[in-house]
CSV table of C-alpha atoms and ligand atoms in Angstrom, one decimal:
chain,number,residue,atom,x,y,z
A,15,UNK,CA,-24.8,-11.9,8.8
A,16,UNK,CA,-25.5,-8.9,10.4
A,17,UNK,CA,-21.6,-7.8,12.3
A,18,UNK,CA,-18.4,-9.4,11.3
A,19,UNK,CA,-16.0,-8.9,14.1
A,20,UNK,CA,-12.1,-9.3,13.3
A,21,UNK,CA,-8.8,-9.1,14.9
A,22,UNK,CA,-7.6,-5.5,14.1
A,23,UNK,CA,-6.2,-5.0,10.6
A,24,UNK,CA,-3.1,-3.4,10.1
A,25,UNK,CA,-2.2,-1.6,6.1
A,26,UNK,CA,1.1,-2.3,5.3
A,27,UNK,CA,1.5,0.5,2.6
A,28,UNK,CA,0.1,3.6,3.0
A,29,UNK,CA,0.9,7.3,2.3
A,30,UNK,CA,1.1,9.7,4.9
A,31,UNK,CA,2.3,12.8,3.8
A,32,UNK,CA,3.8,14.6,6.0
A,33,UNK,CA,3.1,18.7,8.1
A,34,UNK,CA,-0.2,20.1,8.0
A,35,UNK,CA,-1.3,17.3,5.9
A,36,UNK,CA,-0.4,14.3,8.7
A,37,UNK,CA,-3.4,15.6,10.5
A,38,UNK,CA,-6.1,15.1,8.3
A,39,UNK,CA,-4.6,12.0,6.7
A,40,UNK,CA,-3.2,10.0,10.3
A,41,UNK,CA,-6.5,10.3,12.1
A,42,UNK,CA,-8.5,8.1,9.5
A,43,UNK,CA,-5.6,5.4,9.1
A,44,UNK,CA,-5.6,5.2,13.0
A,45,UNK,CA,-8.9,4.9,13.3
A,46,UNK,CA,-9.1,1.9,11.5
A,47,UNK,CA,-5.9,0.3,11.9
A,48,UNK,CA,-3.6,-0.8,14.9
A,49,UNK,CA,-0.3,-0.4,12.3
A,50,UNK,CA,0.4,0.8,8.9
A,51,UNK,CA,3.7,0.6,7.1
A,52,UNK,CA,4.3,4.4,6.6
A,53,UNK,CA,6.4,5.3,2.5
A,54,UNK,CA,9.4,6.8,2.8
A,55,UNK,CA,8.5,9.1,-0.4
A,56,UNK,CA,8.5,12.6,1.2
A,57,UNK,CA,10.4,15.6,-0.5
A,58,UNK,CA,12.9,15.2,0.7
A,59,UNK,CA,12.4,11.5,0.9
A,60,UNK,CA,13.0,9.8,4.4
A,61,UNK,CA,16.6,8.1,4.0
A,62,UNK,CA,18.0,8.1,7.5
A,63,UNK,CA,17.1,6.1,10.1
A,64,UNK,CA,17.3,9.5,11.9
A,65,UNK,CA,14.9,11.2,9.6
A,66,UNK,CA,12.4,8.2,10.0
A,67,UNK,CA,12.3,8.7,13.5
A,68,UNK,CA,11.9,12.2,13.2
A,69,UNK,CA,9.4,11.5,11.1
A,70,UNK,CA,7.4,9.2,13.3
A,71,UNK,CA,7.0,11.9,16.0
A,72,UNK,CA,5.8,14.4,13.5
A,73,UNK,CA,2.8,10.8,12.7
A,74,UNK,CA,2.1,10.1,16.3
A,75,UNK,CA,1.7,13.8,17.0
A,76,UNK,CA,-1.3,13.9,14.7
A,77,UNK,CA,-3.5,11.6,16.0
A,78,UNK,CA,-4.6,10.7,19.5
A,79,UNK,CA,-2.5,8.7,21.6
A,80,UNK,CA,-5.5,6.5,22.8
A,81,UNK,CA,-6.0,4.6,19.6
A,82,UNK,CA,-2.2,3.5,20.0
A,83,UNK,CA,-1.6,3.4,16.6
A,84,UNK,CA,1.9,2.2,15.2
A,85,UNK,CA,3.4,4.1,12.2
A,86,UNK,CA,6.4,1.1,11.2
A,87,UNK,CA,8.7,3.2,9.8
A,88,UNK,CA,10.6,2.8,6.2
A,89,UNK,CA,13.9,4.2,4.4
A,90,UNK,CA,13.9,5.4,0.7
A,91,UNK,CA,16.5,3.5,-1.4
A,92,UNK,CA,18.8,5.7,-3.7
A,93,UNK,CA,21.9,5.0,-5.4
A,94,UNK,CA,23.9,5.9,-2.7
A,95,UNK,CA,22.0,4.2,0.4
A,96,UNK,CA,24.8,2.5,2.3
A,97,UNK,CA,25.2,-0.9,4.0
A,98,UNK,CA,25.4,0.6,7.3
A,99,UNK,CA,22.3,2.8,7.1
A,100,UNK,CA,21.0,-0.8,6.1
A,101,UNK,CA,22.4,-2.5,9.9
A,102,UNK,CA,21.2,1.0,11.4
A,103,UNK,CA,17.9,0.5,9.8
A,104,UNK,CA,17.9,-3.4,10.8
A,105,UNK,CA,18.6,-2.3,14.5
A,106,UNK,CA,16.3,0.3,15.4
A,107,UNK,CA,12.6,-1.3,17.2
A,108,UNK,CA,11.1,1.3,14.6
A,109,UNK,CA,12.3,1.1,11.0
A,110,UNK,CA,10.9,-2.5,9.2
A,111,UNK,CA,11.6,-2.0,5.5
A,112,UNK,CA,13.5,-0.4,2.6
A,113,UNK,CA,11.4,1.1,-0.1
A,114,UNK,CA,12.5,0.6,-3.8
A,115,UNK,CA,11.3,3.1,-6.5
A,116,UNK,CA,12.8,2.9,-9.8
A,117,UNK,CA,13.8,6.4,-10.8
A,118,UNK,CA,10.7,8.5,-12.2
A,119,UNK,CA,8.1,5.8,-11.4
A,120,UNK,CA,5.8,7.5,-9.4
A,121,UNK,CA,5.1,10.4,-7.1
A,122,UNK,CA,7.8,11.7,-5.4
A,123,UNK,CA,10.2,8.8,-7.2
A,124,UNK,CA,13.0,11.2,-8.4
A,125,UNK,CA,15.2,10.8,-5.5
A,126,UNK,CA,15.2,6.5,-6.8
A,127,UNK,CA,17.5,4.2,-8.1
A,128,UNK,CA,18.0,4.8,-11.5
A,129,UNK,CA,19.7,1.1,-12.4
A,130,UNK,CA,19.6,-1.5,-10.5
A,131,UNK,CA,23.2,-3.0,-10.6
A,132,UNK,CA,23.9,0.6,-8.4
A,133,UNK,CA,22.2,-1.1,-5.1
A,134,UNK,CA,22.9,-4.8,-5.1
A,135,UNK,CA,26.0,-4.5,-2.3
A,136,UNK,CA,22.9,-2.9,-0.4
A,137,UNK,CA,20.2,-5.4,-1.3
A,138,UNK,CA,23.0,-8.2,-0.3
A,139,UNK,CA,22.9,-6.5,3.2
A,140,UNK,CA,19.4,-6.7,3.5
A,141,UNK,CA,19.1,-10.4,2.5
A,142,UNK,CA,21.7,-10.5,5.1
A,143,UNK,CA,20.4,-9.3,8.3
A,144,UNK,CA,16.7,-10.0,6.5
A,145,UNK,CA,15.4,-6.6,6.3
A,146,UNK,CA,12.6,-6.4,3.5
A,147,UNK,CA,12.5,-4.6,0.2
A,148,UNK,CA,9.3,-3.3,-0.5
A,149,UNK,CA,9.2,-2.9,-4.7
A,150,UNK,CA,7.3,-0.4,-6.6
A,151,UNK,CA,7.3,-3.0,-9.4
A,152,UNK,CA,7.1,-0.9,-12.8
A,153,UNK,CA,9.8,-0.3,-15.5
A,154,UNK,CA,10.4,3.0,-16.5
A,155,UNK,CA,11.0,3.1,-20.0
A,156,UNK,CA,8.8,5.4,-22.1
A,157,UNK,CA,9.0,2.7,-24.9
A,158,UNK,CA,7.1,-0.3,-22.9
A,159,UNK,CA,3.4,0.7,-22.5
A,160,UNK,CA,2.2,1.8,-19.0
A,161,UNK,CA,0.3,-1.5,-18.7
A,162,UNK,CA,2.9,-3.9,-19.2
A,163,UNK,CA,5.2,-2.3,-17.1
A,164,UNK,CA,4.5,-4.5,-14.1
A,165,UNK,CA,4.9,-7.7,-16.2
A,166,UNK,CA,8.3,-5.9,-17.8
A,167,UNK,CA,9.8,-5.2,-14.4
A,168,UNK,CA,8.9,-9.0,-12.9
A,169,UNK,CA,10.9,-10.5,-15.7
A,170,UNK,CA,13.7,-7.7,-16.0
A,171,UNK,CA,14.4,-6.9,-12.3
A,172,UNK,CA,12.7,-8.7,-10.1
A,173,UNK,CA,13.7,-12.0,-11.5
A,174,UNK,CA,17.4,-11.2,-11.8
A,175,UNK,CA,17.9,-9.6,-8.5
A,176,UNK,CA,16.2,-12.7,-6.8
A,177,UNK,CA,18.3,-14.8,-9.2
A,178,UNK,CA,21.6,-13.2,-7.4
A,179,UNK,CA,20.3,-12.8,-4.3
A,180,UNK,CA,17.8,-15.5,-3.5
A,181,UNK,CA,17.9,-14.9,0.5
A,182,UNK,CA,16.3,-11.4,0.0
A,183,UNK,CA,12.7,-10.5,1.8
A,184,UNK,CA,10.3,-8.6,-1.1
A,185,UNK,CA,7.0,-7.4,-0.6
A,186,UNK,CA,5.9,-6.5,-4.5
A,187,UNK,CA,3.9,-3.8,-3.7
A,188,UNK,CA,0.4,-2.9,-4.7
A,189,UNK,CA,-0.1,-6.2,-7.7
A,190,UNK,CA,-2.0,-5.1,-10.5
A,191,UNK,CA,-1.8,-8.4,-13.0
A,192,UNK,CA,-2.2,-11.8,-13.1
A,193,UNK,CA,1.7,-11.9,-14.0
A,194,UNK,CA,2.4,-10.8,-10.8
A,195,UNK,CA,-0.4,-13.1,-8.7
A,196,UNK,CA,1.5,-15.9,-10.4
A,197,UNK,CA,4.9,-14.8,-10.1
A,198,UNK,CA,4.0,-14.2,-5.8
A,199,UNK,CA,2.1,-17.4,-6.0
A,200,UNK,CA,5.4,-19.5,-7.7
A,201,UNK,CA,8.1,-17.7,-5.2
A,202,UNK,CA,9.1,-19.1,-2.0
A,203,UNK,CA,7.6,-18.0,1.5
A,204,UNK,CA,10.1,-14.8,1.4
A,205,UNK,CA,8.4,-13.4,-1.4
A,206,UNK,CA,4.5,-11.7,-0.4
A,207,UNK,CA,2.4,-9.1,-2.1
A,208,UNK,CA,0.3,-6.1,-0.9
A,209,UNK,CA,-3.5,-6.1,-2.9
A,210,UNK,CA,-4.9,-2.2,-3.0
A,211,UNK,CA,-9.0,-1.7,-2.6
A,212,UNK,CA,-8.9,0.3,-6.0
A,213,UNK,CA,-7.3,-2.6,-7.9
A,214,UNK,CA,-10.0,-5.3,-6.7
A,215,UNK,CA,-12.9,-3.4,-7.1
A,216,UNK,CA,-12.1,-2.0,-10.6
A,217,UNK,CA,-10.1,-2.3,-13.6
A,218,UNK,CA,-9.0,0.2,-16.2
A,219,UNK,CA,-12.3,0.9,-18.2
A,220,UNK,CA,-13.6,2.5,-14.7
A,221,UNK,CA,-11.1,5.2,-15.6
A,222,UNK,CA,-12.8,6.3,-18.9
A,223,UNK,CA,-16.3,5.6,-17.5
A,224,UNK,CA,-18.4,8.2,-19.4
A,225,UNK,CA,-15.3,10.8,-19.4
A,226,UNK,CA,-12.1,10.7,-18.2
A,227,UNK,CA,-12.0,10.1,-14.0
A,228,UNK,CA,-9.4,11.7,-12.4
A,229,UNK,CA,-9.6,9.9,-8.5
A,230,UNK,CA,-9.6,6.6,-10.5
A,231,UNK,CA,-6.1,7.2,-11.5
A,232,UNK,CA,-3.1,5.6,-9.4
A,233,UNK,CA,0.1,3.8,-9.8
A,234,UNK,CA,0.6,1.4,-11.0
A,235,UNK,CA,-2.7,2.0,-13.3
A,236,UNK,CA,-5.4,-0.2,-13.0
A,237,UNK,CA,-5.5,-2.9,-15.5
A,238,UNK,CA,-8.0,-5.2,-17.7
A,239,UNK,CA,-10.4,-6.8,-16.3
A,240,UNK,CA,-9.2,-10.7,-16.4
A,241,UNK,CA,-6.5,-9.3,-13.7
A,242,UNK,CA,-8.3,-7.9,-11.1
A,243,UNK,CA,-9.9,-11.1,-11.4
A,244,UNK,CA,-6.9,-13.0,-10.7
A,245,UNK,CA,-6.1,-10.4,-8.0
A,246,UNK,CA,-9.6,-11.2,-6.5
A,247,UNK,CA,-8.4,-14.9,-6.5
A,248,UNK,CA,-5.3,-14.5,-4.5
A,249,UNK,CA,-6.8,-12.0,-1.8
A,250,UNK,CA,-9.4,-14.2,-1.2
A,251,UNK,CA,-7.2,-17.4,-1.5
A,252,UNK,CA,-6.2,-17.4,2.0
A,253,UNK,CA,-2.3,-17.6,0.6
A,254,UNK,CA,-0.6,-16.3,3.4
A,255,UNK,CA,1.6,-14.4,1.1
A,256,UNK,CA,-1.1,-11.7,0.1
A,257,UNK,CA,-2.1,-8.9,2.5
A,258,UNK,CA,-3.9,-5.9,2.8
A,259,UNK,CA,-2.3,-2.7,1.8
A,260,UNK,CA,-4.3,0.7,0.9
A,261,UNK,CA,-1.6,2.4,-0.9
A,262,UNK,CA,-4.2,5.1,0.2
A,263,UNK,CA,-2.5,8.0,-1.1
A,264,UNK,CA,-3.8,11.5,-0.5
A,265,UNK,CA,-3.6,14.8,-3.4
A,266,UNK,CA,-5.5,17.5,-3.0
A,267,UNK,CA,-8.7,17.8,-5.4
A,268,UNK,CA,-6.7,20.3,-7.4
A,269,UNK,CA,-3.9,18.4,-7.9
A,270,UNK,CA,-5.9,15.9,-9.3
A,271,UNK,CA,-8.6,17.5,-11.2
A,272,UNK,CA,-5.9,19.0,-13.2
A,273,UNK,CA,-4.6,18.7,-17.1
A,274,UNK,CA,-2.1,17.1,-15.9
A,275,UNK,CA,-3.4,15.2,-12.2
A,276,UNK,CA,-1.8,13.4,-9.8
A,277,UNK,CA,-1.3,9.8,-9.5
A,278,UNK,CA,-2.8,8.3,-6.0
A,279,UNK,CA,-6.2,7.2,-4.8
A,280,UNK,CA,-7.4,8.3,-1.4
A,281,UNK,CA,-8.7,5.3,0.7
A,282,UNK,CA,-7.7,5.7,4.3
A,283,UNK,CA,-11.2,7.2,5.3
A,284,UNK,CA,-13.1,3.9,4.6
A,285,UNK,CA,-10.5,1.4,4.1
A,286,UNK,CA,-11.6,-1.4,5.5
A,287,UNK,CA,-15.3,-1.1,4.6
A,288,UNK,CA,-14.2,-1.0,0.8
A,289,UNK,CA,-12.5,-4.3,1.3
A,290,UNK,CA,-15.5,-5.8,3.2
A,291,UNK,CA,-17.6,-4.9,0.3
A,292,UNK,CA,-15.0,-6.5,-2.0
A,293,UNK,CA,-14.5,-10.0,-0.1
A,294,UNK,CA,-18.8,-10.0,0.4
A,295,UNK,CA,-19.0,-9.5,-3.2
A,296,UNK,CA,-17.0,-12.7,-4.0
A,297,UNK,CA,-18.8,-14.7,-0.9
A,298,UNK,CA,-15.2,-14.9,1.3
A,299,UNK,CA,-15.8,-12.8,4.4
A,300,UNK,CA,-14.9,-15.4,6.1
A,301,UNK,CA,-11.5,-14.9,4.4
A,302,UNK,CA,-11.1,-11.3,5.2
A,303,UNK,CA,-9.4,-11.8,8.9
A,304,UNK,CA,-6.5,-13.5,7.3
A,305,UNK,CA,-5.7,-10.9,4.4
A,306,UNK,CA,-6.6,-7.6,6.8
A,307,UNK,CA,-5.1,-9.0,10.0
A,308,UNK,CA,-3.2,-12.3,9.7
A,309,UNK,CA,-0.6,-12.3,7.0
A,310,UNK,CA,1.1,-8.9,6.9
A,311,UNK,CA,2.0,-9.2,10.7
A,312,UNK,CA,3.4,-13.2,10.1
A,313,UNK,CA,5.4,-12.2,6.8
A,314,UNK,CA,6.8,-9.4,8.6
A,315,UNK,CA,7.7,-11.4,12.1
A,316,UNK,CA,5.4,-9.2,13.9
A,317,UNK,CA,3.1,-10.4,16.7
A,318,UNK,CA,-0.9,-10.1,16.1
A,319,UNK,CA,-3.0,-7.6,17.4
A,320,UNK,CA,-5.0,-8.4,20.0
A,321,UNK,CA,-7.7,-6.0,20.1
A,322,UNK,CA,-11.0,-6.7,17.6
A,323,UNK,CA,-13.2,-4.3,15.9
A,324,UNK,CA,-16.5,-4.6,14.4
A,325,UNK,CA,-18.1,-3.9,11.2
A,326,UNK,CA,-22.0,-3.7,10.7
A,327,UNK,CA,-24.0,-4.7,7.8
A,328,UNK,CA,-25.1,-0.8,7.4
A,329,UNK,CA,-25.9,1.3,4.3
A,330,UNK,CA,-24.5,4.2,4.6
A,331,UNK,CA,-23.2,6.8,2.1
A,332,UNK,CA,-19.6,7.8,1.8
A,333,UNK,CA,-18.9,11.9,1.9
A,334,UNK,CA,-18.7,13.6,-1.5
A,335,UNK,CA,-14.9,15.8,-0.4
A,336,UNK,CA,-13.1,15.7,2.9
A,337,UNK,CA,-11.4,18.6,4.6
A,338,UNK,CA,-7.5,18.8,3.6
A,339,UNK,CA,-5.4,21.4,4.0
A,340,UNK,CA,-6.2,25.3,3.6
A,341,UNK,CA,-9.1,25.8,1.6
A,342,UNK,CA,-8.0,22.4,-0.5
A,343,UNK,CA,-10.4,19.1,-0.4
A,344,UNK,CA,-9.8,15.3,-0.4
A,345,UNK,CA,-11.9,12.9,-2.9
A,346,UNK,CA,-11.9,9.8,-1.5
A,347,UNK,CA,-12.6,6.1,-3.1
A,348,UNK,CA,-16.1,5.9,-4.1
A,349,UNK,CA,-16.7,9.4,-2.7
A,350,UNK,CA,-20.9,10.0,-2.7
A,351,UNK,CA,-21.5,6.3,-3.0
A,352,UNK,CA,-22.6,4.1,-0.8
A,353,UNK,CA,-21.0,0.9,1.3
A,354,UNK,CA,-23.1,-2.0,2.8
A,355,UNK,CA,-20.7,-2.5,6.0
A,356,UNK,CA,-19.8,0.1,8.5
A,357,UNK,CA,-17.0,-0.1,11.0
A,358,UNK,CA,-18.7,0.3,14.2
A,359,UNK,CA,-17.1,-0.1,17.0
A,360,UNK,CA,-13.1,-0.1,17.7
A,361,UNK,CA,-12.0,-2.0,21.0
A,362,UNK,CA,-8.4,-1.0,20.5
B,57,NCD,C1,1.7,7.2,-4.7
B,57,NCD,C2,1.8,8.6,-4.1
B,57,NCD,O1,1.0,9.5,-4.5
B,57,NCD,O2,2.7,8.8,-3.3
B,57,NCD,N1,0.8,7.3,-5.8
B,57,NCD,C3,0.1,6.2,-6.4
B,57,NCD,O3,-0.5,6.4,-7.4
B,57,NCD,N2,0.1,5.0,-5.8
B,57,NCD,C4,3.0,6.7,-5.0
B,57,NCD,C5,3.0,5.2,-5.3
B,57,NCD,O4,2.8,4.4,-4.4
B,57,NCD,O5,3.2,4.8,-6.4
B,58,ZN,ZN1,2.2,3.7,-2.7
């Protein structure tokens, strides 16, 4: 096969950051995307319906109108996020989800809810009027081990809150275990799952990989080996419930090359080539449509793109820093490697 066209993917989780930063980060999401489900975790973190549409001006004014890219717009959960922002949030054409971060998390997760029993009026709201909660699914506690904390949270939190509130609409954000491919798998048609490039194509040895690896080091971290496999299973599945999201999430070099770096992997600037190259390595292209372009916009209730792109069976070699802002660079995924598919042409 020498060019795979597709119906224009979308990423539904992505981190855009937000002033000077927007325009080095928005032009490369647009570019390959028609819409990306933008993360509320700013400082201070989007909460408002006003401040998301505030925000959304700020996104669209950094990148060129002709590509007609969609930021769909989120709110940051915290203890005190009402049931009105909730209707507010379910009434405006622009705002699609609630982010949850459990307190201290992740990046930027401070502002979060720090027990969970502080937000079910709110989550009953949003099972109401079916506005979906997007989960950073990790416990918190120092005392479980940073790679079971994804299994911890299914069977602690996620579990419970469906238990109570079975009507409620949950992406489970960026899986990382077989626990989680099973628990998505086992759930009923509300329940769907977002599947990062980083956390198919490696798993948690690539972080020690002849020293320790800084830009291989995200949120939740990657995991053993037998779980990206499962991972690869269910992207590749063609279970409508599992989509494409990037959780491409931009630090400057420094921040991450750092004794004490940042948590996020940069992924926007090649996005869809890295998951070309994962879906060719496990002889499913023909499954790639449905993950990049099919099931985020159906669990969502969002109409389909209409305009293709094309991707060409090209070697080509990723750059080894991108500009960011001021003198600071950008590593991105693979950065100096090479991909066999290029994205070539973009009728949207
Ligand atoms: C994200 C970020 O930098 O905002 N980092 C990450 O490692 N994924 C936050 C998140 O999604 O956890
Ligand atoms: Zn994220």
């Amino acid at each position: 096969m020498k060019q795979l066209t597709l119906r224009k993917p979308d990423d539904w989780h992505v981190h855009l950051r937000d002033g000077e930063s927007l325009n080095f980060v928005v032009p490369a999401t647009a570019r390959q995307f028609a819409r990306a489900i933008v993360m509320p975790n700013l400082t201070p973190p989007v909460t408002t319906v006003e401040h998301a549409l505030a925000y959304r001006e700020r996104i669209l004014a950094a990148t060129d109108p002709k590509l007609g890219f969609e930021p769909l717009m989120t709110l940051y959960l915290t203890d005190v996020t009402d049931p009105d922002t909730v209707r507010q949030a379910k009434a405006s054409p622009y705002v699609h989800a609630v982010k949850y971060y459990p307190a201290g998390a992740t990046t930027n997760s401070e502002s979060g809810v720090t027990k969970i029993d502080n937000v079910m009026g709110v989550l009953e709201t949003m099972a109401e009027v079916d506005l979906p909660l997007l989960v950073h699914g990790e416990v918190t506690d120092h005392g479980v081990d940073i790679f079971d904390r994804e299994k911890v949270f299914i069977h602690d939190i996620l579990e419970p809150v469906l238990q109570r509130i079975p009507d409620l609409r949950v992406v489970f954000e960026h899986i990382t275990t077989r626990d989680a491919v099973e628990f998505v798998t086992n759930s009923n048609a509300r329940i769907g799952a977002t599947i990062t490039p980083q956390h198919l194509l490696f798993d948690r040895n690539d972080i020690f990989k002849g020293g320790i690896r800084p830009h291989y080091y995200c949120l939740p971290i990657l995991k053993r080996s037998q779980h990206r496999a499962a991972l690869l299973e269910a992207a590749t599945s063609g279970n409508p419930k599992f989509f494409l999201g990037t959780d491409s999430a931009p630090h400057s070099q420094a921040s991450k090359e750092s004794s004490c770096g940042c948590a996020g992997i940069y992924s926007a600037h090649s996005a869809i080539e890295l998951y070309a190259k994962v879906f060719e390595a496990a002889d499913a292209l023909d499954q790639l449509e449905a993950f990049a372009s099919l099931n985020g916009p159906n669990f969502y209730g969002l109409k389909l793109n209409t305009e293709t792109i094309t991707l060409a069976r090209e070697t080509w070699q990723l750059p080894k820093e991108l500009p960011f802002t001021g003198d600071d660079k950008l590593i991105p995924l693979l950065a100096d490697d090479t991909l066999d598919w290029k994205l070539v042409t973009n009728h949207g």
